[in-house]
Amino acid sequence: MRIERDSLGTMELPSACLWGINTQRALENFSISGTPLSRFPRFVSALATVKKAAARANAGLGVLPPSKARVIEEVCDEIIAGQWHEAFQVDMIQGGAGTSTNMNMNEVIANLCLLKLGFQPGDYAHLQPNDDVNRSQSTNDVYPTALRLAILSHCAPLSVALERLAEAFEDRAKAFRNIRKVGRTQLQDAVPMTLGQEFAGFAMTVQEDVEIMRRLKNLLLEVNLGGTAIGTQVNTPAGYAKAVVLELSQISGLPLTLAKDLIEASSDAGAYVTFSGVLKRIAIKLSKICNDLRLLSSGPKSGFNEITLPAVQAGSSIMPGKINPVIPEVVNQVAFQVIGNDLTVTMAAEAGQLQLNAFEPVILMNILQSMVMLQNSVDALATKCVQGIQANASVCEDKLENSLVLATMLVPHVGYSAAVEVAKVALLENRTVREAAVILGIGTREEIEAMFV
């Protein structure tokens, strides 16, 4: 065992433990969600990326010895590559505006550096978590910067998943382009359309959201790194803010910019609210599409039965042969969760006070959870459902011919009032629109047929 000290007293830790007293106190205080930092590896890597940039900037400005900067960078590279993530066990939900997360990273980096330098963990006289790893930094600029990097790192895989889904819908649209069916409004028969047109609409609504997310993610490229505690740049050498943002841009490959007003940027959570709203928009539109898929595939004997979804598992423990639309159902549930997460982000952003928003941990967890769940569910929807959807062409044609929607096509030829009478006769006498039009003397069968071309 080793003894570590802080302003509250002393604590025993296992000799080989990679974290320190601050992290240990957080582990004891925040057994909240059961979701450790390591559950979101992109965030852990993002935070290590910020630490690497800070070490470089500090060394360049002469406030951190190059030997220490080099070993800090080496350890950060290992964490960025996915090593040592098991050492990040602090709960995602924590008090302190993310201080426990920042200290978890500072202490793990410091102790890994000590091991590389030939010392034991906790021997901070040779390299210190606060004075060296956290040099020129505060949780209040490091944590939100890493939050933004983590969100941005999830954008590409989510966009790829959405594009794959849009392509799957477009493929089905082409396959179904000649299948006529009833178009419906308010669940009532409306006008004719094709199944291909319906699926092309699904493709477009997904693709639109990809473009919107690409545009709005630029809001996250502005960072407050270098502002330290409240944006006044206290405890930083001259030129540090610009230098560290430049280093971070080069390391991350992102065109990051330093916020024009660091005090404003340190307390404002508007970008998170806007981006979370985009995720909610995506979720709502996906859920609506899945509602349609479930309805169009309902039956198979007593529902719409216009399409057949791939059977991926048995649907009931009691009803033989029943197959449920389980993939659209799981996407619906993900949408409900994302919508709830967005409300949490909204309330957390609103609750900030004065020069800091203390609730960024819950903002972080909810946005990242939304992105991960959306990506996974969209992948499942594309590969396990949409790609294998089959059209029941005869059902579509039969419903169209026996509906009243064809009466609309008579309006340009006979007028609205006459078309209404045709629809009434067709409904009351259980006849097709074509038959009703002939009965009412609108024209011969050939003349009526010509009106539907």
XYZ file of N, CA and C in Angstrom, residues 4 6 18-24 26 37 47 51 87-88 90 94 98-111 124 128-131 133-134 139 142-143:
123
model
N -1.371 8.537 0.175
C -1.450 9.803 -0.543
C -2.206 10.818 0.307
N -4.228 14.781 0.487
C -4.835 15.954 -0.145
C -5.277 16.898 0.953
N -3.030 2.902 -10.501
C -2.679 3.943 -11.458
C -3.346 5.278 -11.171
N -4.408 5.292 -10.387
C -5.004 6.575 -10.033
C -4.575 6.972 -8.626
N -4.986 8.174 -8.230
C -4.560 8.693 -6.945
C -5.720 9.013 -6.027
N -5.444 9.820 -5.026
C -6.400 10.078 -3.960
C -7.645 10.810 -4.461
N -7.478 11.733 -5.405
C -8.644 12.457 -5.916
C -9.609 11.525 -6.642
N -9.055 10.646 -7.446
C -9.888 9.679 -8.157
C -10.559 8.734 -7.173
N -9.820 8.286 -6.160
C -10.383 7.356 -5.195
C -11.540 7.981 -4.426
N -13.513 10.228 -5.582
C -14.629 10.282 -6.528
C -15.298 8.915 -6.666
N -16.233 6.220 -16.928
C -15.688 6.949 -18.075
C -15.251 6.009 -19.186
N -9.902 13.397 -24.035
C -9.305 14.092 -22.894
C -7.788 13.923 -22.899
N -4.695 16.782 -23.100
C -3.521 16.784 -22.221
C -2.220 16.785 -23.032
N -8.372 2.094 -16.351
C -8.028 2.916 -15.183
C -8.961 4.109 -15.016
N -9.897 4.264 -15.939
C -10.817 5.413 -15.872
C -12.185 4.921 -15.435
N -14.111 6.456 -12.835
C -14.991 7.456 -12.220
C -16.330 7.454 -12.950
N -21.275 13.029 -11.933
C -20.474 13.427 -10.779
C -20.701 14.892 -10.484
N -16.967 18.072 -13.458
C -16.007 17.267 -14.203
C -14.623 17.227 -13.593
N -14.444 17.842 -12.422
C -13.124 17.855 -11.785
C -12.615 16.445 -11.518
N -13.495 15.553 -11.090
C -13.070 14.185 -10.809
C -12.574 13.483 -12.067
N -13.224 13.773 -13.192
C -12.772 13.199 -14.468
C -11.403 13.747 -14.833
N -11.227 15.050 -14.701
C -9.941 15.667 -15.021
C -8.833 15.107 -14.138
N -9.121 14.947 -12.855
C -8.110 14.424 -11.946
C -7.854 12.944 -12.184
N -8.850 12.197 -12.562
C -8.634 10.800 -12.933
C -7.593 10.734 -14.059
N -7.756 11.591 -15.063
C -6.802 11.622 -16.174
C -5.436 12.114 -15.719
N -5.408 13.205 -14.934
C -4.129 13.742 -14.462
C -3.346 12.697 -13.671
N -4.036 11.996 -12.781
C -3.346 11.041 -11.916
C -2.883 9.803 -12.681
N -3.698 9.312 -13.569
C -3.302 8.136 -14.353
C -2.110 8.473 -15.247
N -2.160 9.617 -15.915
C -1.028 10.022 -16.757
C 0.228 10.171 -15.912
N 0.120 10.841 -14.776
C 1.280 11.052 -13.911
C 1.885 9.730 -13.463
N 1.057 8.800 -13.023
C 1.584 7.525 -12.517
C 2.167 6.661 -13.620
N 5.174 11.509 -6.471
C 4.909 12.709 -7.256
C 5.994 13.775 -7.173
N 4.241 15.530 -11.151
C 3.048 15.764 -10.325
C 1.785 15.914 -11.189
N 0.651 15.332 -10.755
C -0.583 15.422 -11.542
C -1.054 16.844 -11.798
N -0.999 17.696 -10.761
C -1.497 19.065 -10.906
C -0.459 20.000 -11.520
N 0.745 19.987 -10.968
C 1.759 20.946 -11.386
C 2.318 20.667 -12.772
N 1.075 17.622 -15.227
C 0.090 17.147 -16.204
C -1.002 18.189 -16.418
N -1.392 18.879 -15.361
C -2.477 19.858 -15.436
C -1.957 21.291 -15.562
N -10.117 22.283 -14.986
C -11.189 21.400 -15.449
C -12.158 22.169 -16.352
N -10.545 22.354 -19.895
C -10.127 21.047 -20.420
C -11.328 20.136 -20.666
N -12.217 20.055 -19.678
C -13.350 19.124 -19.751
C -14.295 19.463 -20.912
